[in-house]
PDB file of C-alpha atoms in Angstrom:
ATOM      1  CA  MET A   1     194.925 -43.266  -7.580  1.00 41.00           C
ATOM      2  CA  ALA A   2     196.173 -46.629  -8.703  1.00 49.00           C
ATOM      3  CA  LYS A   3     198.452 -46.711 -11.751  1.00 55.00           C
ATOM      4  CA  GLN A   4     196.374 -47.191 -14.892  1.00 58.00           C
ATOM      5  CA  GLY A   5     198.267 -50.114 -17.209  1.00 64.00           C
ATOM      6  CA  ARG A   6     199.398 -49.843 -20.654  1.00 64.00           C
ATOM      7  CA  ASN A   7     197.269 -52.490 -22.189  1.00 72.00           C
ATOM      8  CA  ALA A   8     194.003 -51.811 -19.897  1.00 72.00           C
ATOM      9  CA  PRO A   9     191.340 -50.312 -21.455  1.00 74.00           C
ATOM     10  CA  CYS A  10     191.479 -46.242 -21.225  1.00 73.00           C
ATOM     11  CA  PRO A  11     189.233 -44.945 -18.492  1.00 69.00           C
ATOM     12  CA  CYS A  12     187.839 -42.362 -20.774  1.00 70.00           C
ATOM     13  CA  GLY A  13     185.723 -44.595 -22.304  1.00 65.00           C
ATOM     14  CA  SER A  14     186.929 -44.721 -25.716  1.00 70.00           C
ATOM     15  CA  GLY A  15     187.142 -48.466 -25.894  1.00 70.00           C
ATOM     16  CA  GLU A  16     191.070 -47.949 -27.060  1.00 73.00           C
ATOM     17  CA  LYS A  17     193.846 -49.336 -24.931  1.00 74.00           C
ATOM     18  CA  TYR A  18     194.937 -46.660 -22.337  1.00 70.00           C
ATOM     19  CA  LYS A  19     198.794 -46.509 -24.748  1.00 73.00           C
ATOM     20  CA  ARG A  20     196.808 -45.687 -27.741  1.00 75.00           C
ATOM     21  CA  CYS A  21     194.777 -43.218 -26.221  1.00 77.00           C
ATOM     22  CA  CYS A  22     195.295 -41.046 -23.271  1.00 75.00           C
ATOM     23  CA  LEU A  23     198.751 -42.123 -22.308  1.00 71.00           C
ATOM     24  CA  ASP A  24     200.574 -39.373 -24.066  1.00 67.00           C
ATOM     25  CA  GLN A  25     198.344 -36.620 -22.675  1.00 66.00           C
ATOM     26  CA  ASN A  26     198.638 -37.905 -19.440  1.00 61.00           C
ATOM     27  CA  LYS A  27     202.323 -38.086 -19.321  1.00 59.00           C
ATOM     28  CA  ALA A  28     202.225 -34.670 -21.071  1.00 51.00           C
ATOM     29  CA  GLY A  29     200.300 -33.266 -18.068  1.00 49.00           C
ATOM     30  CA  VAL A  30     202.904 -34.945 -15.500  1.00 47.00           C
ATOM     31  CA  ARG A  31     205.792 -33.200 -17.339  1.00 42.00           C
ATOM     32  CA  SER A  32     204.177 -29.815 -17.934  1.00 41.00           C
ATOM     33  CA  SER A  33     206.662 -28.305 -15.665  1.00 43.00           C
ATOM     34  CA  ALA A  34     209.721 -29.871 -17.239  1.00 44.00           C
ATOM     35  CA  PRO A  35     211.256 -28.355 -20.768  1.00 44.00           C
ATOM     36  CA  PRO A  36     209.423 -29.701 -23.685  1.00 47.00           C
ATOM     37  CA  ILE A  37     211.182 -32.916 -24.820  1.00 50.00           C
ATOM     38  CA  ASN A  38     210.566 -34.332 -27.893  1.00 56.00           C
ATOM     39  CA  PHE A  39     208.678 -37.809 -27.361  1.00 53.00           C
ATOM     40  CA  ILE A  40     208.547 -40.426 -29.831  1.00 58.00           C
ATOM     41  CA  PRO A  41     206.364 -43.166 -28.490  1.00 62.00           C
ATOM     42  CA  VAL A  42     208.262 -46.669 -29.590  1.00 63.00           C
ATOM     43  CA  TYR A  43     205.854 -49.513 -30.461  1.00 76.00           C
ATOM     44  CA  THR A  44     206.298 -53.164 -30.796  1.00 87.00           C
ATOM     45  CA  GLU A  45     205.319 -55.300 -33.271  1.00 92.00           C
ATOM     46  CA  LEU A  46     202.413 -56.553 -31.100  1.00 92.00           C
ATOM     47  CA  ASP A  47     201.542 -52.744 -30.626  1.00 91.00           C
ATOM     48  CA  GLN A  48     201.410 -52.041 -34.405  1.00 92.00           C
ATOM     49  CA  LEU A  49     199.779 -55.533 -35.174  1.00 95.00           C
ATOM     50  CA  SER A  50     196.659 -54.495 -32.759  1.00 94.00           C
ATOM     51  CA  ASN A  51     196.626 -50.755 -33.645  1.00 93.00           C
ATOM     52  CA  SER A  52     196.450 -52.001 -37.595  1.00 95.00           C
ATOM     53  CA  VAL A  53     193.208 -53.307 -36.670  1.00 96.00           C
ATOM     54  CA  PHE A  54     191.600 -50.064 -35.716  1.00 92.00           C
ATOM     55  CA  ASP A  55     193.000 -48.873 -38.790  1.00 95.00           C
ATOM     56  CA  PHE A  56     191.233 -51.352 -40.840  1.00 97.00           C
ATOM     57  CA  ILE A  57     187.853 -50.902 -38.849  1.00 96.00           C
ATOM     58  CA  ASP A  58     188.404 -46.983 -39.416  1.00 95.00           C
ATOM     59  CA  LYS A  59     188.884 -47.420 -43.027  1.00 97.00           C
ATOM     60  CA  GLY A  60     185.762 -50.168 -43.314  1.00 97.00           C
ATOM     61  CA  GLU A  61     188.435 -52.977 -44.238  1.00 98.00           C
ATOM     62  CA  LEU A  62     186.710 -55.511 -41.985  1.00 98.00           C
ATOM     63  CA  ASP A  63     188.072 -58.546 -43.587  1.00 98.00           C
ATOM     64  CA  GLU A  64     191.468 -57.180 -43.140  1.00 98.00           C
ATOM     65  CA  ALA A  65     191.091 -56.092 -39.414  1.00 97.00           C
ATOM     66  CA  GLU A  66     189.820 -59.837 -39.073  1.00 98.00           C
ATOM     67  CA  ALA A  67     192.854 -61.150 -40.484  1.00 98.00           C
ATOM     68  CA  ALA A  68     194.908 -58.832 -38.387  1.00 97.00           C
ATOM     69  CA  ALA A  69     192.850 -59.738 -35.234  1.00 97.00           C
ATOM     70  CA  ASN A  70     193.360 -63.408 -36.242  1.00 98.00           C
ATOM     71  CA  LYS A  71     196.909 -62.925 -37.071  1.00 97.00           C
ATOM     72  CA  LEU A  72     197.451 -61.413 -33.246  1.00 96.00           C
ATOM     73  CA  LEU A  73     195.887 -64.725 -31.735  1.00 96.00           C
ATOM     74  CA  LYS A  74     198.290 -66.804 -33.288  1.00 97.00           C
ATOM     75  CA  GLU A  75     201.517 -65.074 -33.160  1.00 96.00           C
ATOM     76  CA  TYR A  76     200.696 -63.643 -29.554  1.00 94.00           C
ATOM     77  CA  PRO A  77     198.514 -66.186 -28.020  1.00 95.00           C
ATOM     78  CA  ASP A  78     199.513 -64.852 -24.522  1.00 95.00           C
ATOM     79  CA  GLN A  79     198.125 -61.580 -25.022  1.00 94.00           C
ATOM     80  CA  ILE A  80     194.392 -60.301 -24.624  1.00 95.00           C
ATOM     81  CA  ASP A  81     194.864 -58.496 -28.001  1.00 95.00           C
ATOM     82  CA  GLY A  82     193.584 -60.844 -30.618  1.00 97.00           C
ATOM     83  CA  LEU A  83     190.297 -61.465 -28.614  1.00 97.00           C
ATOM     84  CA  HIS A  84     189.676 -57.899 -27.881  1.00 97.00           C
ATOM     85  CA  ARG A  85     190.047 -57.141 -31.330  1.00 97.00           C
ATOM     86  CA  LEU A  86     188.230 -59.693 -32.809  1.00 98.00           C
ATOM     87  CA  SER A  87     185.181 -58.308 -30.567  1.00 97.00           C
ATOM     88  CA  GLN A  88     185.737 -55.164 -32.026  1.00 97.00           C
ATOM     89  CA  VAL A  89     185.700 -56.293 -35.545  1.00 98.00           C
ATOM     90  CA  TYR A  90     182.714 -58.458 -35.223  1.00 98.00           C
ATOM     91  CA  GLU A  91     180.799 -55.345 -33.356  1.00 97.00           C
ATOM     92  CA  ALA A  92     181.533 -53.164 -36.608  1.00 97.00           C
ATOM     93  CA  ARG A  93     180.375 -55.897 -39.115  1.00 97.00           C
ATOM     94  CA  GLY A  94     177.277 -55.495 -36.680  1.00 97.00           C
ATOM     95  CA  ASP A  95     177.339 -59.061 -35.566  1.00 97.00           C
ATOM     96  CA  LYS A  96     176.829 -58.744 -32.085  1.00 97.00           C
ATOM     97  CA  SER A  97     176.177 -61.741 -30.376  1.00 97.00           C
ATOM     98  CA  LYS A  98     179.711 -62.676 -32.146  1.00 98.00           C
ATOM     99  CA  ALA A  99     181.076 -59.868 -30.378  1.00 98.00           C
ATOM    100  CA  VAL A 100     179.605 -60.863 -26.988  1.00 98.00           C
ATOM    101  CA  GLU A 101     181.086 -64.147 -27.364  1.00 98.00           C
ATOM    102  CA  TYR A 102     184.650 -62.882 -27.804  1.00 98.00           C
ATOM    103  CA  LEU A 103     184.293 -60.222 -25.363  1.00 97.00           C
ATOM    104  CA  TRP A 104     183.431 -63.114 -22.866  1.00 98.00           C
ATOM    105  CA  LYS A 105     186.563 -64.947 -24.039  1.00 98.00           C
ATOM    106  CA  THR A 106     188.293 -61.709 -23.120  1.00 97.00           C
ATOM    107  CA  VAL A 107     186.794 -61.762 -19.824  1.00 97.00           C
ATOM    108  CA  GLU A 108     188.021 -64.856 -19.025  1.00 97.00           C
ATOM    109  CA  PHE A 109     191.711 -64.170 -20.233  1.00 96.00           C
ATOM    110  CA  ALA A 110     192.042 -61.408 -18.074  1.00 94.00           C
ATOM    111  CA  LYS A 111     190.639 -63.425 -15.450  1.00 95.00           C
ATOM    112  CA  SER A 112     193.103 -65.980 -15.580  1.00 95.00           C
ATOM    113  CA  THR A 113     196.217 -64.042 -16.557  1.00 92.00           C
ATOM    114  CA  GLU A 114     198.203 -61.629 -13.978  1.00 89.00           C
ATOM    115  CA  GLY A 115     198.241 -58.245 -14.569  1.00 88.00           C
ATOM    116  CA  PHE A 116     194.641 -57.526 -15.207  1.00 88.00           C
ATOM    117  CA  ASP A 117     193.150 -55.505 -12.640  1.00 89.00           C
ATOM    118  CA  GLY A 118     189.343 -55.534 -11.705  1.00 91.00           C
ATOM    119  CA  GLN A 119     188.800 -52.069 -13.369  1.00 92.00           C
ATOM    120  CA  SER A 120     189.760 -53.695 -16.639  1.00 92.00           C
ATOM    121  CA  ILE A 121     187.613 -56.906 -16.408  1.00 94.00           C
ATOM    122  CA  ASP A 122     184.442 -54.639 -15.075  1.00 94.00           C
ATOM    123  CA  TRP A 123     185.292 -52.625 -18.352  1.00 94.00           C
ATOM    124  CA  PHE A 124     184.754 -55.389 -20.613  1.00 96.00           C
ATOM    125  CA  LEU A 125     181.881 -56.461 -18.610  1.00 97.00           C
ATOM    126  CA  SER A 126     180.062 -53.343 -19.209  1.00 95.00           C
ATOM    127  CA  GLU A 127     181.025 -53.733 -22.669  1.00 96.00           C
ATOM    128  CA  ILE A 128     178.862 -56.899 -22.605  1.00 97.00           C
ATOM    129  CA  ASN A 129     176.223 -55.293 -21.025  1.00 97.00           C
ATOM    130  CA  ARG A 130     175.813 -52.684 -23.628  1.00 96.00           C
ATOM    131  CA  LEU A 131     175.785 -54.851 -26.629  1.00 97.00           C
ATOM    132  CA  ASN A 132     173.365 -57.231 -25.070  1.00 95.00           C
ATOM    133  CA  LYS A 133     170.986 -54.262 -24.910  1.00 95.00           C
ATOM    134  CA  GLU A 134     171.576 -53.397 -28.317  1.00 92.00           C
ATOM    135  CA  LEU A 135     170.770 -57.474 -29.157  1.00 87.00           C
TER     136      LEU A 135
END
């Protein structure tokens, strides 16, 4: 089985990054025979800013979520997070066509950037198909 990238969409289908969703659970499963350890995840500023978009969406603070996603685009233009998070903000706002637009930008970014596998791109494309069906 291929190694799942931390920044790839989680294979469980949650829409979150693997590192935010199932990574810790999978690590726990791998270490189940090892003595328990206190695992404290270390998040970079990029991770914290990217995750804050989810937190704002969950609280219904969509203006703040959009501002955080735009900050990701400005401060981390070489990362996919800003584009993907903006698609999620627009979906939360109910603007599915704008969400699809940003998902296409996300796909193009992934296709043109080393480190993204076909599975990640396919997941983004499936999100586009899902949203297009809802339009």
